[in-house]
Amino acid sequence: NFKMTFSSSSDSLLNFLNTFDTTHYLMGLNAAYVAGTFLLNTNTINKFAQFGSTKVSNFRIGFFDTWSFIGYLGAQQTDVSETLNRYISSWVESESTLSKKFKWTYGYSEFSIGPANKWQNFSWNNILLPSNKILYDVYGVKSDGNTDLILQNVSSNSNTDLSFINAFQYPVLNFKGKYSIDTLTGNKSPVLTSFKVNYTNPAEIAAELDDLWISDSAAVSGKDVKVRFKIYNEGDINLQGYISNVYMLKNSENLFLRSDTINNALPKNNSVIHESKFRIPVLRNTSEYITFFIEILPKGNYTEAFTYNNYVYFDLLTVRSSSIAGIEIFSDGKKIQNEDNVSLNPEIKVTLNTDPNLANSDAAISLKEILINGVNVSERTIADKNTKDFNSVVKNAERIIGFKNEMMFHPALNKGKNTLIIITGDQDGNSDTASVTLNVSDLYSIGELYNYPNPMKTETNFIFDLTGFENPGNGKIKIYTVSGKMIREIEIPLTFGFNTVSWDGKDNDGDLIANGTYLYKLFVTGSENLESEVKKLVILK
């Protein structure tokens, strides 16, 4: 749209007209009255004349004249439509119309067929005049969308062989028809009346998500997870089996975990319950969801009608295990568990009890790595008050790790919570990780004291928790009658954490104590002297 409201407006219009060539049509129209306009200059009028205009020179812009035009560069008057109505006593609409027939001597058609299980042949019917042609190029389309030219300029329209084309490599074929006219013999086009491709339908296997079952909602390093769902054969081929591939999405990439080939026949229009079992790899991060997926494929070289329904996706929350089967942890000679109290500089021993029958096999499990608060115990950067002793143990550890199933070391722990991580693995790269929290308390105190069983018959255990970080000291449990007479004193070698002491129900003279209610109390002599509350026990034989 141009408004001729400046003397330079004609130059702008002229610049626009100069962008046209002989392949363009120009359609012009005085669209609306605008006051204060300028007439077209001579150069612009002459340019319109090159398009075949003969009336634009009499057109008065800014009056109520109307003008319309259709033409092209170099057009003769027979190829131009132009109307001018000058305003005399009333406004009259101008209208231009032009009917043109465009002639092309060639043309194309293109369409894709597939996917197919096997290609057979293709043919077409046509109406041809002398010297007219219909030719076909055949392109193979790969599953990634890339194409290869397989056949070129096929002129025979009767059962052209396609059976040599591997449908697994080229599940889709693209047929490009090329139509041409010999203008020396006439202007009538060749006519394609029908086109036919013969092929067999592909396989179609689909995973059903409605009945998805997962054995666990957590992903624990080294643990097995089972996933169960239904698979349908919706295609026209009786499958002799299928393949199950398990992946984990990691950093936007697919990490392959496991592949299984199921050799059970799956006839068309039938279904089967499938179960995948895989092991969670080592996961360093916790408390985040990780996506896993299982891909189901037909066994053999089969294409499929659709592939979007071959996948089962599910998310698992990463959780670090606090235990590994066969792992035992000792602190200062006492077996401990997660969240137990230990001393500030304990003697830690990690033992892995494995099946001796697997000792020389790829499935043999061994200690791979042990970390204290994120630092490998084989690194000498761990601070320790007894550095010489610690380094001697570490040197031995460097030799032992990966070859034996026991390791002892003396770490310097921090007050509060400390993290002990144990990683085991086999020769195939399968691994398992356990994380155990070791508590070091700066408060020297006796935790809850009790005995079990209570009432007792002939034997009971005194159980209590001792917290602290230096010398745990020595302990005694004294047992009294309700009148206050001491009848038994039991000396105890103490350790920080849980302590258990057995009593056989005998007094200091070795005689069994009679039925009744008795009192007991724990005394600790260490960096401080501690006494527990008085507790009751009952003997009932």
XYZ file of C-alpha atoms in Angstrom:
541
model
C 0.000 0.000 0.000
C 1.276 3.409 -0.955
C -0.037 6.790 0.182
C 0.902 9.530 -2.290
C 1.057 12.225 0.377
C 4.599 13.451 -0.406
C 6.339 14.530 -3.558
C 8.752 11.633 -3.066
C 5.953 9.050 -2.832
C 6.154 8.386 -6.586
C 9.826 7.450 -6.183
C 8.924 4.869 -3.546
C 6.315 3.370 -5.842
C 8.803 3.348 -8.717
C 11.359 1.485 -6.614
C 8.723 -1.153 -5.857
C 7.856 -1.573 -9.553
C 11.528 -2.079 -10.343
C 11.543 -5.279 -8.256
C 9.283 -7.053 -10.816
C 10.524 -9.194 -13.666
C 8.734 -10.915 -16.547
C 7.638 -13.802 -14.344
C 5.510 -11.547 -12.124
C 2.006 -10.201 -12.583
C 1.222 -6.695 -11.324
C -2.224 -5.894 -9.951
C -2.925 -2.285 -9.086
C -5.956 -0.591 -7.526
C -6.858 2.847 -6.239
C -8.041 1.617 -2.864
C -9.363 4.749 -1.157
C -9.592 8.531 -1.321
C -6.859 10.371 0.524
C -6.809 14.161 0.736
C -3.654 16.172 0.066
C -2.016 13.746 -2.335
C 0.464 14.221 -5.201
C 0.030 13.005 -8.784
C 2.287 10.303 -10.217
C 5.481 11.666 -11.711
C 6.524 11.006 -15.305
C 9.044 8.236 -14.500
C 6.444 6.250 -12.554
C 3.838 6.650 -15.302
C 6.363 5.453 -17.871
C 7.163 2.405 -15.700
C 3.474 1.466 -15.558
C 3.446 1.727 -19.358
C 6.083 -1.023 -19.474
C 3.512 -3.287 -17.806
C 1.010 -2.454 -20.571
C -0.883 0.426 -18.896
C -2.331 3.076 -21.200
C -4.689 4.823 -18.789
C -2.679 5.498 -15.641
C -1.437 8.783 -17.131
C -5.005 10.129 -16.999
C -5.608 8.890 -13.455
C -5.917 11.719 -10.943
C -4.806 10.709 -7.464
C -6.525 12.781 -4.797
C -9.734 13.078 -6.773
C -12.580 10.604 -6.744
C -11.254 8.819 -9.864
C -11.096 5.010 -9.705
C -8.518 2.838 -11.463
C -7.674 -0.878 -11.593
C -5.014 -2.778 -13.514
C -3.596 -6.280 -14.201
C -0.496 -6.713 -16.387
C 3.128 -7.758 -16.533
C 6.407 -6.447 -17.931
C 6.296 -6.475 -21.715
C 2.616 -7.355 -21.843
C 0.649 -6.680 -25.042
C -2.732 -5.015 -24.831
C -4.423 -8.399 -25.269
C -2.753 -9.574 -22.043
C -3.733 -6.532 -19.961
C -6.914 -5.631 -18.080
C -7.223 -1.931 -17.145
C -10.204 0.234 -16.143
C -10.339 3.982 -15.420
C -13.440 5.888 -14.299
C -12.835 9.598 -13.852
C -15.072 11.414 -11.453
C -17.510 13.728 -13.258
C -20.789 13.733 -11.375
C -20.625 10.497 -9.398
C -18.182 7.887 -8.141
C -17.953 4.727 -10.292
C -16.151 1.527 -9.222
C -13.363 0.217 -11.449
C -12.837 -3.539 -11.821
C -10.257 -5.536 -13.767
C -10.332 -9.264 -14.481
C -8.008 -11.469 -16.510
C -8.186 -15.189 -17.298
C -4.890 -16.848 -18.166
C -3.938 -20.413 -18.929
C -0.487 -21.409 -17.684
C 1.309 -24.166 -19.520
C 3.828 -26.503 -17.895
C 5.629 -29.135 -19.909
C 6.451 -31.278 -16.891
C 5.115 -32.182 -13.475
C 5.692 -34.429 -10.459
C 3.818 -36.579 -7.998
C 5.245 -38.127 -4.854
C 3.913 -40.472 -2.221
C 5.261 -42.952 0.352
C 4.139 -46.540 1.000
C 4.906 -48.640 4.070
C 6.087 -49.871 6.404
C 6.232 -53.347 4.880
C 7.441 -56.754 5.950
C 8.292 -57.792 2.366
C 8.179 -55.810 -0.867
C 6.758 -57.490 -3.990
C 6.101 -55.227 -7.015
C 4.406 -52.062 -8.222
C 2.440 -51.056 -11.319
C 0.212 -48.285 -12.628
C -2.373 -47.516 -15.313
C -2.190 -44.411 -17.478
C -3.403 -42.673 -20.621
C -0.520 -41.545 -22.818
C -0.436 -39.573 -26.026
C 2.442 -39.868 -28.504
C 5.711 -38.631 -26.997
C 4.144 -38.148 -23.513
C 5.930 -39.879 -20.664
C 5.396 -41.147 -17.124
C 8.554 -42.288 -15.364
C 9.091 -43.339 -11.748
C 12.044 -43.091 -9.385
C 11.927 -45.342 -6.297
C 13.667 -44.280 -3.106
C 14.230 -46.499 -0.058
C 13.499 -44.736 3.229
C 15.481 -45.953 6.257
C 14.149 -45.961 9.809
C 16.190 -42.811 10.544
C 14.510 -40.974 7.651
C 17.501 -40.993 5.301
C 16.812 -42.094 1.708
C 18.679 -43.974 -1.028
C 17.782 -44.025 -4.746
C 17.031 -47.655 -5.664
C 15.317 -47.484 -9.086
C 15.445 -44.611 -11.591
C 13.322 -43.728 -14.639
C 11.151 -46.831 -14.493
C 8.986 -46.709 -17.652
C 7.342 -50.133 -17.505
C 3.998 -49.797 -15.763
C 3.409 -53.533 -15.251
C 4.583 -55.367 -12.083
C 8.039 -53.871 -11.649
C 9.889 -56.153 -9.214
C 10.574 -54.861 -5.702
C 11.314 -58.196 -3.982
C 15.067 -57.584 -4.000
C 14.615 -54.631 -1.614
C 15.291 -55.448 2.056
C 12.207 -54.234 3.912
C 14.083 -54.325 7.229
C 16.612 -51.856 5.819
C 13.997 -49.877 3.870
C 10.648 -50.244 5.659
C 9.145 -47.411 3.573
C 9.441 -46.707 -0.166
C 8.963 -43.309 -1.760
C 7.642 -43.275 -5.342
C 8.325 -40.110 -7.349
C 6.389 -39.842 -10.606
C 7.742 -37.640 -13.397
C 5.256 -36.468 -16.072
C 6.291 -34.722 -19.304
C 4.665 -33.302 -22.483
C 6.190 -33.081 -25.938
C 4.833 -29.699 -27.045
C 5.698 -30.419 -30.667
C 2.921 -32.988 -30.828
C 0.343 -31.302 -28.583
C -0.398 -29.828 -25.189
C -2.306 -32.670 -23.554
C -0.864 -34.134 -20.354
C -0.300 -37.800 -19.603
C -2.963 -39.108 -17.230
C -2.303 -41.421 -14.250
C -5.482 -43.397 -13.595
C -4.291 -45.807 -10.867
C -1.204 -46.863 -8.933
C -0.668 -50.107 -7.025
C 2.053 -51.476 -4.708
C 2.019 -55.099 -3.532
C 3.661 -55.900 -0.189
C 3.012 -57.866 3.004
C 2.069 -56.101 6.214
C 4.719 -55.680 8.938
C 4.846 -57.037 12.454
C 3.305 -55.043 15.298
C 4.169 -55.740 18.912
C 2.765 -53.487 21.637
C 3.374 -53.128 25.382
C 0.331 -52.609 27.600
C 0.855 -50.064 30.392
C -2.425 -50.527 32.251
C -1.241 -53.661 34.056
C 2.292 -52.423 34.772
C 3.745 -53.909 37.990
C 7.084 -52.932 39.558
C 8.594 -54.832 42.470
C 9.906 -51.700 44.194
C 9.481 -47.938 44.017
C 13.105 -47.347 45.062
C 16.316 -47.691 43.062
C 19.013 -49.100 45.344
C 22.468 -49.621 43.854
C 23.145 -53.291 43.177
C 19.615 -54.440 43.973
C 17.404 -56.339 41.523
C 14.137 -54.860 40.274
C 11.367 -56.790 38.538
C 8.936 -55.209 36.084
C 5.895 -57.037 34.740
C 3.467 -56.039 31.989
C 1.474 -57.492 29.102
C 2.669 -57.704 25.485
C 0.326 -58.010 22.488
C 1.034 -59.211 18.951
C -1.225 -56.921 16.924
C 0.422 -57.568 13.540
C -0.106 -60.075 10.733
C 2.972 -62.182 11.517
C 3.293 -65.101 13.944
C 6.368 -64.150 15.961
C 8.803 -66.798 17.176
C 9.821 -64.660 20.140
C 10.783 -61.154 21.146
C 13.646 -59.151 22.646
C 13.541 -57.108 25.851
C 16.101 -54.313 26.314
C 16.370 -52.365 29.578
C 17.798 -48.838 29.702
C 18.324 -46.063 32.222
C 18.149 -42.402 31.223
C 21.351 -40.754 32.450
C 22.396 -37.220 31.490
C 19.994 -37.279 28.513
C 21.590 -40.492 27.219
C 20.309 -44.070 27.224
C 22.477 -46.272 29.453
C 22.030 -49.905 28.407
C 21.494 -52.259 31.378
C 20.315 -55.634 30.094
C 18.969 -57.537 27.092
C 16.965 -60.765 27.084
C 15.768 -62.849 24.157
C 12.517 -64.678 24.827
C 12.160 -67.639 22.473
C 8.518 -68.416 23.231
C 6.228 -68.125 20.193
C 3.800 -65.212 20.173
C 1.100 -65.859 17.535
C -0.741 -62.936 15.964
C -3.753 -61.636 17.906
C -2.327 -63.126 21.123
C -0.733 -61.708 24.270
C 1.737 -62.785 26.938
C 2.747 -61.592 30.410
C 6.357 -60.419 30.271
C 8.697 -59.951 33.241
C 12.044 -58.148 33.104
C 14.584 -58.434 35.903
C 17.566 -56.117 36.044
C 20.092 -54.832 38.547
C 20.300 -51.167 39.510
C 23.774 -49.789 38.664
C 25.837 -47.735 41.090
C 24.002 -44.451 41.752
C 25.969 -41.723 43.450
C 23.057 -39.354 44.059
C 20.086 -40.081 46.281
C 16.562 -38.725 46.757
C 16.005 -38.083 43.071
C 13.839 -39.816 40.500
C 15.557 -41.644 37.656
C 13.727 -42.807 34.544
C 14.113 -46.385 33.355
C 12.497 -47.882 30.288
C 12.092 -51.265 28.647
C 12.060 -51.681 24.865
C 10.220 -54.649 23.326
C 11.203 -55.735 19.787
C 10.138 -58.666 17.578
C 12.762 -61.382 17.387
C 14.304 -61.470 13.920
C 14.534 -58.910 11.123
C 11.013 -57.550 11.205
C 9.805 -54.039 10.615
C 6.861 -52.714 12.595
C 3.861 -50.604 11.717
C 4.477 -48.416 14.787
C 7.298 -48.196 17.327
C 5.959 -45.665 19.837
C 4.118 -48.479 21.675
C 7.259 -50.617 22.106
C 8.343 -48.811 25.267
C 7.451 -48.965 28.950
C 8.708 -46.016 31.005
C 8.790 -45.802 34.803
C 10.529 -43.714 37.474
C 12.289 -44.979 40.592
C 13.463 -42.933 43.568
C 17.174 -43.400 44.237
C 17.862 -44.655 47.750
C 21.228 -45.634 49.128
C 21.232 -49.023 50.834
C 22.300 -49.212 54.464
C 23.334 -52.852 54.141
C 24.761 -55.414 51.743
C 24.129 -59.118 52.081
C 27.139 -60.731 53.748
C 28.671 -57.472 55.024
C 29.569 -57.196 58.730
C 31.038 -54.086 60.358
C 32.891 -54.107 63.660
C 33.994 -51.182 65.814
C 36.605 -51.939 68.475
C 35.767 -55.631 68.130
C 31.997 -55.180 68.491
C 29.567 -55.703 65.601
C 27.700 -52.508 64.813
C 24.783 -51.400 62.673
C 23.600 -48.208 61.058
C 23.370 -45.178 63.417
C 25.347 -46.919 66.192
C 27.660 -44.921 68.472
C 31.411 -45.452 68.130
C 34.541 -43.847 69.571
C 36.394 -40.974 67.968
C 39.293 -43.191 66.836
C 37.831 -46.683 66.553
C 39.321 -49.788 65.053
C 36.958 -50.493 62.146
C 36.838 -53.903 60.529
C 34.723 -54.659 57.444
C 34.106 -58.305 56.637
C 32.431 -59.687 53.511
C 31.142 -63.234 53.878
C 30.779 -64.781 50.405
C 29.998 -68.162 48.921
C 33.300 -70.086 48.750
C 31.990 -72.052 45.765
C 32.070 -68.814 43.723
C 35.562 -67.781 44.789
C 37.155 -68.384 41.377
C 34.195 -67.403 39.183
C 33.193 -64.126 37.541
C 30.335 -63.920 40.036
C 32.683 -63.812 43.037
C 31.973 -60.731 45.158
C 34.827 -58.752 46.705
C 35.423 -55.448 48.458
C 36.124 -52.745 45.876
C 36.148 -49.463 47.742
C 35.603 -48.110 51.272
C 35.124 -44.434 52.014
C 34.923 -42.477 55.262
C 33.167 -39.131 54.906
C 33.748 -39.257 51.157
C 37.483 -40.087 51.301
C 38.823 -43.465 50.202
C 40.515 -45.236 53.098
C 43.403 -46.133 50.779
C 44.217 -42.415 50.398
C 46.668 -41.036 52.920
C 44.989 -37.633 53.048
C 42.705 -38.803 55.854
C 43.728 -37.110 59.064
C 44.415 -39.412 61.966
C 45.954 -38.763 65.342
C 47.895 -41.999 65.021
C 49.192 -41.320 61.499
C 51.998 -43.863 61.544
C 49.709 -46.694 62.602
C 47.021 -45.610 60.168
C 49.398 -45.453 57.215
C 50.715 -48.918 57.933
C 47.188 -50.240 57.852
C 46.464 -48.303 54.649
C 49.490 -49.765 52.895
C 48.147 -53.192 53.714
C 44.689 -52.115 52.607
C 45.978 -51.091 49.189
C 47.186 -54.632 48.722
C 44.102 -56.283 50.171
C 41.258 -54.345 48.566
C 39.801 -56.282 45.643
C 41.564 -59.521 46.534
C 40.381 -60.420 50.021
C 37.116 -59.928 51.813
C 38.259 -58.320 55.059
C 39.781 -54.964 55.875
C 40.769 -53.227 59.124
C 41.637 -49.559 59.529
C 41.756 -46.800 62.183
C 40.037 -43.679 60.878
C 39.956 -40.331 62.676
C 36.252 -39.562 62.821
C 34.459 -36.303 63.391
C 32.189 -35.594 66.312
C 28.618 -36.072 65.211
C 27.581 -38.152 62.218
C 30.133 -39.875 59.989
C 29.356 -41.727 56.766
C 30.956 -45.084 55.978
C 30.391 -46.220 52.380
C 31.223 -49.769 51.292
C 31.246 -50.774 47.616
C 31.457 -54.394 46.525
C 31.475 -55.853 43.032
C 32.110 -58.830 40.793
C 34.320 -59.256 37.735
C 31.432 -58.485 35.366
C 31.191 -54.945 36.683
C 28.069 -55.483 38.798
C 28.335 -53.563 42.042
C 26.529 -52.899 45.291
C 26.801 -49.925 47.640
C 26.003 -49.612 51.331
C 26.019 -46.453 53.415
C 26.272 -46.663 57.211
C 26.150 -43.747 59.636
C 28.576 -43.848 62.554
C 27.757 -41.518 65.439
C 30.434 -39.980 67.628
C 28.989 -38.215 70.655
C 30.873 -35.593 72.650
C 28.605 -36.359 75.635
C 29.820 -39.124 77.909
C 26.579 -40.783 79.033
C 24.664 -44.010 79.569
C 21.722 -44.582 77.291
C 18.662 -46.659 78.126
C 19.486 -49.694 80.291
C 17.228 -52.739 80.289
C 17.363 -56.532 80.470
C 15.782 -59.104 78.190
C 14.018 -61.391 78.747
C 12.274 -59.958 81.751
C 10.896 -61.943 83.591
C 13.762 -64.402 83.152
C 14.028 -68.080 83.912
C 17.691 -69.048 83.957
C 19.375 -66.342 81.848
C 18.960 -62.705 80.740
C 20.932 -60.031 78.864
C 21.659 -56.536 80.126
C 21.600 -54.078 77.209
C 22.622 -50.427 77.218
C 24.077 -47.707 74.983
C 27.245 -45.829 75.949
C 28.087 -42.555 74.191
C 31.366 -40.626 74.198
C 34.478 -40.168 72.072
C 37.554 -41.028 74.167
C 38.230 -43.780 76.745
C 35.019 -45.772 77.327
C 36.423 -46.972 80.696
C 35.280 -50.035 82.647
C 31.829 -51.021 83.818
C 30.111 -53.057 86.467
C 26.534 -54.226 86.858
C 25.520 -54.807 90.467
C 22.424 -56.843 91.323
C 20.609 -56.355 94.643
C 17.741 -57.791 96.609
C 14.852 -55.386 97.251
C 16.264 -54.906 100.771
C 19.523 -53.525 99.277
C 21.860 -56.530 99.661
C 24.248 -56.946 96.709
C 24.187 -60.555 95.499
C 26.131 -60.330 92.216
C 28.698 -58.035 90.602
C 29.473 -58.423 86.868
C 32.517 -56.681 85.378
C 32.114 -55.413 81.822
C 34.691 -54.438 79.111
C 32.955 -51.363 77.697
C 32.770 -50.031 74.148
C 30.977 -46.999 72.808
C 27.654 -47.880 71.282
C 25.444 -50.785 72.287
C 26.782 -53.158 74.908
C 25.313 -56.526 75.806
C 26.139 -58.500 78.981
C 24.766 -61.960 79.756
C 23.871 -63.173 83.246
C 23.273 -66.814 84.133
C 21.005 -66.068 87.119
C 23.666 -67.015 89.713
C 24.989 -65.043 92.675
C 28.627 -64.394 93.522
C 28.830 -67.815 95.145
C 27.631 -69.576 91.966
C 24.214 -70.460 93.355
C 20.994 -69.942 91.360
C 18.874 -67.126 92.686
C 15.323 -67.866 93.787
C 12.178 -66.508 92.212
C 11.415 -62.908 93.028
C 12.002 -59.274 92.192
C 15.540 -57.880 92.157
C 17.207 -54.525 91.457
C 20.255 -53.751 89.322
C 22.398 -50.757 88.439
C 25.239 -49.952 86.021
C 28.433 -48.225 87.186
C 30.947 -46.797 84.672
C 34.476 -45.646 85.476
C 36.150 -43.745 82.647
C 36.853 -40.110 81.789
C 33.977 -39.535 84.176
C 32.229 -41.758 86.717
C 28.665 -42.569 85.692
C 25.783 -44.410 87.320
C 22.533 -45.509 85.736
C 19.083 -45.422 87.224
C 17.996 -48.395 89.355
C 16.190 -51.012 87.257
C 14.045 -54.033 88.208
C 14.179 -57.598 87.000
C 11.994 -60.589 87.833
C 13.035 -64.234 88.095
C 10.148 -66.585 87.394
C 11.015 -70.246 86.845
